[in-house]
Short mmCIF file of C-alpha atoms in Angstrom, two decimals:
data_model
loop_
_atom_site.label_atom_id
_atom_site.label_comp_id
_atom_site.label_asym_id
_atom_site.label_seq_id
_atom_site.Cartn_x
_atom_site.Cartn_y
_atom_site.Cartn_z
CA LEU A 60 -24.11 53.17 -21.85
CA HIS A 61 -22.71 56.60 -21.74
CA ILE A 62 -24.85 59.40 -20.78
CA TYR A 63 -24.41 63.37 -20.83
CA TYR A 64 -25.14 64.49 -17.33
CA ASN A 65 -23.72 67.43 -15.09
CA ASP A 66 -21.98 68.85 -18.21
CA ARG A 67 -19.89 65.74 -18.89
CA ILE A 68 -20.13 62.23 -20.64
CA CYS A 69 -20.12 59.64 -17.73
CA PRO A 70 -21.44 56.08 -17.36
CA LEU A 71 -25.24 55.73 -17.05
CA GLN A 72 -24.62 53.94 -13.61
CA THR A 73 -23.33 57.41 -12.36
CA LEU A 74 -26.74 58.76 -12.73
CA ALA A 75 -28.39 55.90 -11.51
CA ARG A 76 -26.70 56.21 -8.02
CA ASP A 77 -27.36 59.94 -7.91
CA PHE A 78 -30.93 59.60 -8.93
CA THR A 79 -31.33 56.88 -6.15
CA ALA A 80 -29.50 58.71 -3.57
CA LYS A 81 -31.24 61.79 -4.39
CA LEU A 82 -34.86 60.21 -4.11
CA TYR A 83 -34.03 57.71 -1.14
CA GLY A 84 -30.88 58.89 0.62
CA LYS A 85 -28.95 55.87 -0.24
CA THR A 86 -27.47 54.23 -3.13
CA SER A 87 -29.52 50.95 -3.01
CA TYR A 88 -33.26 50.28 -2.20
CA GLU A 89 -34.43 47.27 -0.51
CA GLY A 90 -31.51 45.00 -1.56
CA LEU A 91 -31.75 46.45 -5.31
CA THR A 92 -28.76 48.23 -7.21
CA ALA A 93 -29.12 51.84 -8.24
CA GLU A 94 -29.35 50.67 -11.68
CA GLN A 95 -32.21 48.28 -10.91
CA VAL A 96 -33.92 51.38 -9.26
CA LEU A 97 -33.30 53.63 -12.14
CA THR A 98 -34.41 51.00 -14.84
CA GLY A 99 -37.41 49.92 -12.59
CA TRP A 100 -38.74 53.36 -12.80
CA PHE A 101 -38.20 53.82 -16.31
CA PHE A 102 -39.61 50.64 -17.47
CA PHE A 103 -42.20 49.49 -14.84
CA TYR A 104 -43.59 52.98 -14.08
CA ASP A 105 -46.95 51.63 -12.86
CA ASP A 106 -45.46 49.21 -10.20
CA TRP A 107 -42.84 52.18 -8.77
CA LYS A 108 -45.16 54.86 -8.60
CA HIS A 109 -46.70 53.11 -5.44
CA GLU A 110 -43.18 52.28 -3.97
CA PRO A 111 -42.83 54.39 -0.70
CA MET A 112 -39.12 55.51 -1.47
CA ILE A 113 -39.12 59.25 -1.91
CA LYS A 114 -37.66 60.67 1.39
CA ILE A 115 -39.66 63.91 2.59
CA LYS A 116 -38.11 66.52 4.94
CA GLY A 117 -40.23 68.15 7.69
CA SER A 118 -43.22 66.92 9.46
CA ALA A 119 -45.20 69.91 7.72
CA VAL A 120 -44.73 68.40 4.24
CA GLN A 121 -45.26 64.69 5.45
CA GLU A 122 -48.55 65.89 6.92
CA LEU A 123 -49.58 67.60 3.74
CA LEU A 124 -48.72 64.30 1.80
CA GLN A 125 -50.63 61.94 4.15
CA ILE A 126 -47.73 59.97 5.07
CA GLU A 127 -46.80 58.16 8.09
CA GLY A 128 -42.85 58.35 8.36
CA GLN A 129 -39.89 59.84 6.22
CA TYR A 130 -41.21 58.05 3.10
CA ALA A 131 -43.89 58.95 0.28
CA ALA A 132 -44.81 57.25 -2.87
CA LEU A 133 -45.43 59.08 -5.82
CA THR A 134 -48.77 58.75 -5.85
CA ASP A 135 -49.09 60.78 -2.57
CA PHE A 136 -48.15 63.79 -4.12
CA THR A 137 -51.56 64.13 -6.05
CA ASP A 138 -55.37 63.63 -5.02
CA LYS A 139 -58.68 64.62 -6.45
CA ASN A 140 -57.78 68.19 -5.48
CA GLY A 141 -54.69 68.42 -7.45
CA TYR A 142 -50.97 68.59 -6.37
CA ARG A 143 -51.00 68.58 -2.16
CA ILE A 144 -47.93 70.62 -1.88
CA ASP A 145 -48.88 73.46 -4.16
CA GLU A 146 -49.76 76.07 -1.17
CA ALA A 147 -46.22 74.77 0.70
CA LEU A 148 -44.36 76.03 -2.54
CA GLN A 149 -45.64 79.59 -2.00
CA SER A 150 -45.53 79.81 1.87
CA GLY A 151 -43.98 82.48 3.60
CA ASN A 152 -42.56 80.18 6.15
CA ASP A 153 -38.75 79.67 4.95
CA ALA A 154 -38.48 76.10 6.33
CA LEU A 155 -41.70 74.88 5.08
CA ARG A 156 -41.11 76.17 1.66
CA ARG A 157 -37.56 74.73 1.24
CA ASN A 158 -38.80 71.15 2.78
CA ALA A 159 -41.99 71.56 -0.10
CA GLU A 160 -39.23 72.57 -2.76
CA SER A 161 -36.80 69.64 -1.83
CA ALA A 162 -40.13 67.11 -2.30
CA ASN A 163 -41.01 69.14 -5.64
CA GLU A 164 -37.62 68.78 -6.93
CA LYS A 165 -37.67 64.91 -6.66
CA PHE A 166 -41.21 64.77 -7.79
CA ASN A 167 -39.72 66.51 -11.02
CA LEU A 168 -36.84 64.22 -11.10
CA VAL A 169 -38.78 61.09 -11.17
CA SER A 170 -40.98 62.96 -13.78
CA MET A 171 -38.33 63.64 -16.21
CA LEU A 172 -36.59 59.92 -15.77
CA CYS A 173 -40.23 58.55 -16.70
CA THR A 174 -40.96 61.01 -19.92
CA GLY A 175 -37.07 60.00 -20.74
CA SER A 176 -35.87 63.64 -20.63
CA LEU A 177 -33.20 62.93 -18.33
CA LEU A 178 -31.69 60.22 -20.00
CA LYS A 179 -29.49 62.18 -22.98
CA ILE A 180 -28.07 59.22 -24.56
CA TYR A 181 -28.20 60.19 -28.16
CA PRO A 182 -25.18 62.07 -29.62
CA TYR A 183 -25.57 64.18 -32.60
CA ASN A 184 -22.83 65.91 -34.66
CA GLU A 185 -23.89 68.44 -37.03
CA SER A 186 -21.81 68.66 -40.49
CA ASP A 187 -21.53 72.34 -39.99
CA SER A 188 -20.58 72.41 -36.07
CA GLU A 189 -17.90 70.76 -34.47
CA GLN A 190 -19.86 70.49 -31.11
CA THR A 191 -21.40 67.23 -30.48
CA VAL A 192 -25.13 67.66 -28.85
CA TRP A 193 -26.53 64.91 -26.66
CA TYR A 194 -30.45 64.49 -26.88
CA SER A 195 -33.02 62.38 -25.16
CA LEU A 196 -35.87 60.47 -26.88
CA ALA A 197 -38.32 63.42 -25.41
CA ASP A 198 -36.00 66.53 -27.13
CA GLN A 199 -36.97 68.11 -30.18
CA LEU A 200 -34.52 66.86 -32.61
CA PRO A 201 -33.21 69.16 -35.30
CA ARG A 202 -34.70 69.32 -38.66
CA THR A 203 -30.97 68.48 -40.39
CA MET A 204 -31.14 65.19 -38.73
CA PRO A 205 -31.22 62.38 -40.85
CA TYR A 206 -34.39 60.12 -41.02
CA GLU A 207 -32.94 57.05 -40.14
CA GLN A 208 -31.27 58.97 -37.45
CA TRP A 209 -34.37 60.46 -36.08
CA LEU A 210 -36.45 57.27 -36.22
CA PHE A 211 -33.46 55.18 -34.24
CA ILE A 212 -33.47 58.06 -31.50
CA GLY A 213 -37.28 58.33 -31.11
CA ASN A 214 -37.74 54.65 -30.98
CA SER A 215 -34.66 52.76 -30.01
CA LEU A 216 -35.57 52.88 -26.10
CA ASN A 217 -39.40 52.09 -26.82
CA LEU A 218 -38.06 48.97 -28.34
CA VAL A 219 -35.77 47.86 -25.55
CA ALA A 220 -39.11 48.70 -23.24
CA GLU A 221 -41.13 46.28 -25.35
CA GLN A 222 -38.69 43.56 -25.02
CA VAL A 223 -38.24 44.05 -21.13
CA ALA A 224 -41.76 43.84 -20.95
CA ARG A 225 -41.81 40.24 -22.73
CA ARG A 226 -38.72 39.47 -20.80
CA ASP A 227 -36.44 38.87 -23.98
CA TYR A 228 -33.25 40.06 -22.15
CA THR A 229 -31.23 38.33 -24.90
CA GLN A 230 -32.93 40.93 -27.17
CA VAL A 231 -32.60 43.91 -24.99
CA THR A 232 -28.99 43.30 -24.45
CA THR A 233 -28.54 43.40 -28.41
CA LEU A 234 -30.64 46.65 -28.61
CA VAL A 235 -29.11 48.34 -25.92
CA ASP A 236 -25.50 47.49 -27.52
CA LYS A 237 -26.72 48.93 -30.95
CA ILE A 238 -27.45 52.06 -28.67
CA ARG A 239 -23.71 52.01 -27.57
CA GLN A 240 -22.18 51.38 -31.02
CA TYR A 241 -24.62 54.39 -31.92
CA GLN A 242 -22.66 56.48 -29.09
CA LEU A 243 -19.19 55.74 -30.38
CA ARG A 244 -19.96 56.40 -33.79
CA GLU A 245 -21.40 59.47 -33.46
CA ALA A 246 -18.92 60.92 -30.69
CA PRO A 247 -15.91 59.07 -30.93
CA THR A 248 -14.13 61.75 -29.44
CA ALA A 249 -16.34 62.88 -26.83
CA VAL A 250 -17.15 59.67 -24.83
CA PRO A 251 -14.24 58.50 -22.36
CA GLU A 252 -11.63 56.28 -22.91
CA PRO A 253 -12.87 52.71 -22.13
CA TRP A 254 -10.23 52.75 -19.11
CA LEU A 255 -11.63 55.96 -17.88
CA PHE A 256 -15.47 54.34 -18.20
CA SER A 257 -14.11 51.50 -16.34
CA ALA A 258 -12.39 53.74 -13.61
CA GLU A 259 -15.66 55.67 -13.05
CA GLN A 260 -17.69 52.62 -12.73
CA LEU A 261 -14.79 51.28 -10.25
CA TYR A 262 -15.23 54.79 -8.39
CA ASN A 263 -19.07 54.36 -8.08
CA GLU A 264 -18.73 50.48 -6.50
CA SER A 265 -15.88 51.28 -4.27
CA ASN A 266 -17.64 53.94 -2.10
CA TYR A 267 -17.01 52.77 1.65
CA ASN A 268 -16.50 56.06 3.42
CA ARG A 269 -19.38 55.52 5.89
CA PRO A 270 -18.55 52.51 7.63
CA ILE A 271 -14.81 53.49 7.46
CA ALA A 272 -15.63 56.62 9.30
CA MET A 273 -17.78 54.93 11.97
CA ALA A 274 -15.00 52.42 12.35
CA CYS A 275 -12.48 54.93 12.91
CA LEU A 276 -14.43 57.02 15.21
CA THR A 277 -15.11 53.94 17.42
CA LEU A 278 -11.44 52.60 17.13
CA GLY A 279 -10.20 56.40 18.15
CA ILE A 280 -12.50 56.71 21.11
CA ILE A 281 -11.63 53.15 22.41
CA CYS A 282 -7.75 53.80 21.89
CA PHE A 283 -7.61 57.12 23.02
CA MET A 284 -9.12 55.85 26.43
CA LEU A 285 -6.78 52.76 26.32
CA PHE A 286 -3.73 55.01 26.06
CA ILE A 287 -4.43 57.23 28.74
CA MET A 288 -5.84 55.00 31.14
CA CYS A 289 -3.20 52.29 30.61
CA ASP A 290 0.08 54.67 30.03
CA GLY A 291 2.09 52.75 32.27
CA ALA A 292 1.87 49.34 30.20
CA LYS A 293 3.41 50.91 27.15
CA ARG A 294 5.13 47.98 26.47
CA GLN A 295 2.41 45.71 26.97
CA MET A 296 0.37 47.86 24.46
CA ARG A 297 3.11 47.64 21.80
CA TRP A 298 1.21 44.88 19.70
CA LEU A 299 -1.90 47.16 19.72
CA ARG A 300 0.07 49.85 18.30
CA HIS A 301 1.32 47.36 15.66
CA ALA A 302 -2.32 46.55 14.94
CA LEU A 303 -3.34 50.15 14.68
CA LEU A 304 -0.69 51.14 12.36
CA ALA A 305 -1.66 48.39 10.19
CA ILE A 306 -5.36 49.50 10.29
CA VAL A 307 -4.19 53.21 9.69
CA GLY A 308 -1.99 52.09 6.83
CA CYS A 309 -4.97 50.48 4.86
CA ILE A 310 -7.25 53.54 5.53
CA ALA A 311 -4.30 55.72 3.96
CA ALA A 312 -4.14 53.08 1.10
CA TYR A 313 -8.10 53.32 0.51
CA LEU A 314 -8.29 57.19 0.71
CA THR A 315 -5.04 57.44 -1.62
CA PHE A 316 -7.03 55.02 -4.18
CA HIS A 317 -10.43 56.73 -3.93
CA ILE A 318 -8.86 60.18 -4.27
CA ALA A 319 -6.72 58.94 -7.31
CA LEU A 320 -10.08 57.84 -8.85
CA ARG A 321 -11.72 61.01 -8.59
CA TRP A 322 -9.14 62.79 -9.76
CA MET A 323 -8.92 60.52 -13.05
CA VAL A 324 -12.59 60.75 -13.45
CA SER A 325 -13.11 64.68 -12.87
CA GLY A 326 -10.23 65.51 -14.88
CA HIS A 327 -8.96 67.96 -12.31
CA VAL A 328 -7.64 67.71 -8.59
CA PRO A 329 -10.05 66.94 -6.23
CA LEU A 330 -10.05 70.06 -4.08
CA SER A 331 -12.91 72.09 -5.13
CA ASN A 332 -15.69 71.52 -2.62
CA GLY A 333 -16.57 70.50 1.11
CA PHE A 334 -16.72 66.88 0.35
CA GLU A 335 -13.33 66.76 -1.56
CA THR A 336 -11.43 68.83 1.12
CA MET A 337 -12.80 67.26 4.16
CA GLN A 338 -11.59 63.97 2.37
CA PHE A 339 -8.22 65.24 1.55
CA MET A 340 -7.83 66.46 5.39
CA ALA A 341 -8.67 62.69 6.32
CA TRP A 342 -6.07 61.67 4.01
CA CYS A 343 -3.58 64.40 5.62
CA SER A 344 -4.72 62.78 9.28
CA VAL A 345 -3.89 59.26 8.52
CA VAL A 346 -0.38 60.31 6.66
CA LEU A 347 0.83 62.26 9.54
CA THR A 348 -0.32 59.62 12.13
CA LEU A 349 1.99 57.53 10.00
CA LEU A 350 4.76 59.79 10.10
CA PHE A 351 4.35 60.75 13.99
CA ALA A 352 3.54 57.37 15.17
CA GLY A 353 7.08 56.26 15.82
CA ARG A 354 7.97 59.17 18.34
CA PHE A 355 4.15 60.16 19.53
CA HIS A 356 2.04 57.24 20.79
CA LEU A 357 -1.02 59.18 20.85
CA ALA A 358 -0.83 60.17 17.42
CA LEU A 359 -2.69 56.82 16.62
CA PRO A 360 -6.04 57.51 18.39
CA PHE A 361 -5.70 61.32 17.28
CA GLY A 362 -5.40 60.31 13.46
CA LEU A 363 -8.25 57.57 13.82
CA LEU A 364 -10.46 60.24 15.76
CA LEU A 365 -9.49 63.14 13.00
CA CYS A 366 -9.89 60.82 10.32
CA GLY A 367 -13.33 59.48 11.52
CA PHE A 368 -14.80 62.95 12.11
CA THR A 369 -13.49 64.70 8.78
CA MET A 370 -14.90 61.79 6.70
CA LEU A 371 -18.17 62.10 8.54
CA VAL A 372 -18.13 66.11 7.89
CA ALA A 373 -17.71 65.58 4.12
CA MET A 374 -20.85 63.33 4.20
CA MET A 375 -23.02 65.63 5.73
CA GLY A 376 -24.33 66.91 2.80
CA GLU A 377 -24.46 63.85 0.38
CA ALA A 378 -22.56 60.49 0.81
CA THR A 379 -20.77 61.34 -2.37
CA PRO A 380 -21.11 64.55 -4.04
CA GLN A 381 -21.58 64.81 -7.95
CA ILE A 382 -18.56 65.02 -10.05
CA THR A 383 -19.13 68.10 -12.02
CA GLN A 384 -17.06 70.51 -14.43
CA LEU A 385 -15.06 73.25 -12.60
CA MET A 386 -16.10 76.91 -13.14
CA PRO A 387 -13.29 78.40 -15.02
CA VAL A 388 -12.18 80.38 -11.90
CA LEU A 389 -11.51 76.94 -10.11
CA GLN A 390 -9.31 75.65 -12.50
CA SER A 391 -6.19 77.46 -11.56
CA PRO A 392 -3.49 75.06 -10.17
CA LEU A 393 -2.90 77.80 -7.41
CA LEU A 394 -6.08 76.62 -5.89
CA SER A 395 -5.16 73.07 -5.27
CA ILE A 396 -1.66 74.48 -3.91
CA HIS A 397 -3.46 76.54 -1.99
CA VAL A 398 -6.04 73.97 -0.50
CA VAL A 399 -3.31 71.33 0.12
CA VAL A 400 -1.15 73.63 2.13
CA ILE A 401 -4.26 74.87 4.05
CA MET A 402 -5.57 71.55 4.87
CA ILE A 403 -2.02 70.44 6.28
CA SER A 404 -2.18 73.16 8.53
CA TYR A 405 -5.59 72.54 9.72
CA THR A 406 -4.67 68.92 10.26
CA LEU A 407 -1.58 69.99 12.37
CA LEU A 408 -3.68 72.47 14.48
CA ALA A 409 -6.42 69.68 15.05
CA PHE A 410 -3.50 67.37 16.57
CA THR A 411 -2.65 70.71 18.93
CA MET A 412 -6.16 70.76 19.92
CA LEU A 413 -6.53 66.93 20.62
CA ASN A 414 -2.97 67.27 22.58
CA GLY A 415 -4.21 70.00 24.63
CA LEU A 416 -7.53 68.15 25.29
CA THR A 417 -5.38 65.00 26.38
CA ALA A 418 -3.16 67.33 28.82
CA LEU A 419 -6.22 68.64 30.42
CA ILE A 420 -8.00 65.11 31.23
CA ILE A 421 -4.53 63.54 32.02
CA ARG A 422 -4.44 66.54 34.86
CA HIS A 423 -7.68 65.63 36.23
CA ILE A 424 -7.30 61.93 36.46
CA ARG A 425 -3.78 61.86 37.41
CA SER A 426 -1.81 63.27 40.52
CA ASN A 427 1.63 63.27 38.93
CA ALA A 428 1.42 64.21 35.55
CA GLU A 429 3.39 67.32 35.24
CA GLN A 430 6.23 65.59 33.09
CA GLU A 431 3.58 64.10 30.52
CA ILE A 432 1.88 67.51 30.23
CA GLU A 433 4.82 68.99 29.60
CA SER A 434 6.03 66.60 26.89
CA LEU A 435 2.65 67.16 25.24
CA TYR A 436 3.34 71.11 25.58
CA ILE A 437 6.53 70.41 23.86
CA LEU A 438 4.88 68.55 20.86
CA SER A 439 2.19 70.86 20.36
CA ARG A 440 4.58 73.83 20.14
CA LEU A 441 6.79 71.58 17.67
CA MET A 442 3.59 71.31 15.62
CA LEU A 443 2.67 74.75 15.95
CA TYR A 444 5.29 76.17 13.92
CA PRO A 445 5.17 74.02 10.68
CA ALA A 446 1.16 75.00 11.32
CA VAL A 447 1.25 78.51 11.29
CA PHE A 448 3.72 78.48 8.43
CA LEU A 449 1.82 76.37 6.29
CA LEU A 450 -1.51 78.65 7.21
CA ALA A 451 0.60 81.71 6.16
CA THR A 452 1.92 80.32 2.96
CA GLY A 453 -1.57 79.30 2.12
CA ILE A 454 -3.07 82.84 2.57
CA PHE A 455 -0.21 84.16 0.51
CA ILE A 456 -0.93 81.67 -2.34
CA GLY A 457 -4.37 82.49 -2.09
CA ALA A 458 -4.26 86.11 -2.40
CA VAL A 459 -1.97 85.35 -5.54
CA TRP A 460 -4.78 83.24 -7.00
CA ALA A 461 -7.23 86.03 -6.32
CA ASN A 462 -5.06 88.69 -7.99
CA VAL A 463 -4.95 86.31 -11.29
CA SER A 464 -8.65 85.19 -10.84
CA TRP A 465 -10.12 88.55 -10.08
CA GLY A 466 -7.51 91.16 -10.27
CA ARG A 467 -7.11 91.94 -6.54
CA TYR A 468 -5.00 90.15 -3.99
CA TRP A 469 -7.26 90.74 -0.80
CA GLY A 470 -11.05 91.67 -0.86
CA TRP A 471 -12.01 91.36 2.84
CA ASP A 472 -14.20 88.33 1.82
CA PRO A 473 -15.42 86.71 5.17
CA LYS A 474 -13.51 83.62 4.39
CA GLU A 475 -10.33 85.53 3.74
CA VAL A 476 -10.93 87.69 7.02
CA TRP A 477 -11.55 84.68 9.17
CA ALA A 478 -8.27 82.91 7.74
CA LEU A 479 -6.33 86.09 8.78
CA ILE A 480 -7.89 85.79 12.33
CA THR A 481 -6.84 82.26 12.61
CA MET A 482 -3.37 83.02 11.65
CA MET A 483 -3.06 85.89 14.03
CA VAL A 484 -4.68 84.02 16.88
CA TYR A 485 -2.27 80.94 16.64
CA ALA A 486 0.92 83.37 15.81
CA SER A 487 0.56 84.78 19.11
CA ALA A 488 1.21 81.77 21.00
CA LEU A 489 4.60 81.71 18.92
CA HIS A 490 5.57 84.64 21.01
CA SER A 491 6.14 83.28 24.35
CA GLN A 492 9.24 85.33 25.11
CA SER A 493 6.99 88.50 24.83
CA LEU A 494 3.65 87.06 26.45
CA GLY A 495 4.81 84.91 29.53
CA TRP A 496 1.43 82.82 29.74
CA PHE A 497 2.19 80.71 26.61
CA ARG A 498 5.36 79.41 28.69
CA ARG A 499 2.52 77.84 31.11
CA PRO A 500 1.64 74.23 29.55
CA ILE A 501 -2.02 74.19 31.11
CA PHE A 502 -2.51 77.62 29.62
CA PHE A 503 -1.03 76.75 26.23
CA HIS A 504 -2.82 73.59 25.95
CA THR A 505 -6.20 75.42 27.02
CA PHE A 506 -5.47 78.23 24.40
CA CYS A 507 -4.84 75.42 21.85
CA ILE A 508 -8.51 73.97 22.60
CA VAL A 509 -10.32 77.42 22.31
CA ALA A 510 -8.32 78.84 19.26
CA PHE A 511 -9.52 75.73 17.34
CA LEU A 512 -12.58 77.50 17.25
CA THR A 513 -11.31 80.06 14.84
CA VAL A 514 -10.89 77.24 12.58
CA ILE A 515 -14.09 75.89 12.87
CA VAL A 516 -15.39 79.20 11.95
CA THR A 517 -13.08 79.98 9.13
CA TYR A 518 -14.21 76.82 7.61
CA PHE A 519 -17.74 75.99 8.47
CA GLY A 520 -19.28 79.12 10.23
CA VAL A 521 -18.39 81.42 7.25
CA ASN A 522 -19.78 78.90 4.63
CA PHE A 523 -23.25 78.52 7.00
CA LEU A 524 -23.34 82.14 8.07
CA LEU A 525 -21.47 84.50 6.29
CA GLY A 526 -21.60 83.20 2.74
CA GLY A 527 -19.16 85.38 0.51
CA MET A 528 -17.15 84.27 -2.43
CA HIS A 529 -15.82 81.11 -0.92
CA SER A 530 -19.20 79.72 -0.33
CA TYR A 531 -18.60 76.68 -2.78
CA ALA A 532 -15.85 75.28 -0.61
#
């Protein structure tokens, strides 16, 4: 079935995955798929309300619900005295209130599903309006709606529930198919094309970001240690480089496929939030690894480490954030160009940071490593030129976009200021003729490590501590 969700029409499967992830923290539960969880709550509420699958943050809220561990059942939220977290929702303790609000949101989400108000699966197009409105069985239907249609919306899901209770799944399939036919008849232009519907289902089912991220980090750490400790055996390690190249190529193909699917499903370039930009940076890291690997043997462990780290950071909030419509200001193609250029720059700067870290480690574990440290110094300088150029270009494009969107090129927003600071800090390293310290390899490598803190502050610190107009990213 199609459903109106997050201001767009998508497969009901998408709601099921988001519902399960919101409640439980994962997209499956005890071997059951997200669709089974959603339909279980809807059709077998009396059984599921005792199931401890609602993840509760904060020990104080867990104590209020009188549960052991992180997971609560729906029945834990109430007792003879009423709603157990009522007082916590009004608490002056910010942490307690936030955790209570999170638990309350999950309770309300279950309530919305079980009453049917979450399932907006019935489109209706009034004769005097070109806009299709989607209703749930719990909504107040317009008086102008034909009686037969009103009757269908009010009773079709109840009929499905009745056949589910009887375990007559042939009849269930017939009834669900009638609801789908109703959707296609009432909203033929609003529902996605069949291939797009299938693409979103494929996207939902092909989310392997977490295992790939963990594999990249593990391989990256192991290979980094091997490449440093066994540097004298480069020829013997040729087979390992070929194997790693094949792995990186597969990861690049997966990320390309996954980003392309999200692009098709969302209808816009997936570069509008933290998850999407971090996933794009992971893609940049593996693509640059494939480009550099021929002449720079440490590019392989660097690329794997950076890819794994950025994919894990992308999933800090949610495993896969919901696909939503973009606000008008984010629909400019300048945004996509701005983010692409900045992310490539950040990837190159991350490579210089890892290069610097490697040089300092080699210096401490080997006595005669001056030549290799010098080589790493030259590589870092070579990467720094395009990185600073791209960073400056990204800031310029961002200023043009700001003028188009808000009528001014520069507003001293925290993100803008820190992007400028980052550019100026790294640009200083290019003036080695004036600043002699940057001609010393060890100083340069140390600088690249410390300077990367400005990138971290620009991307993460501003969002979490300072806010501003760029907080969505």
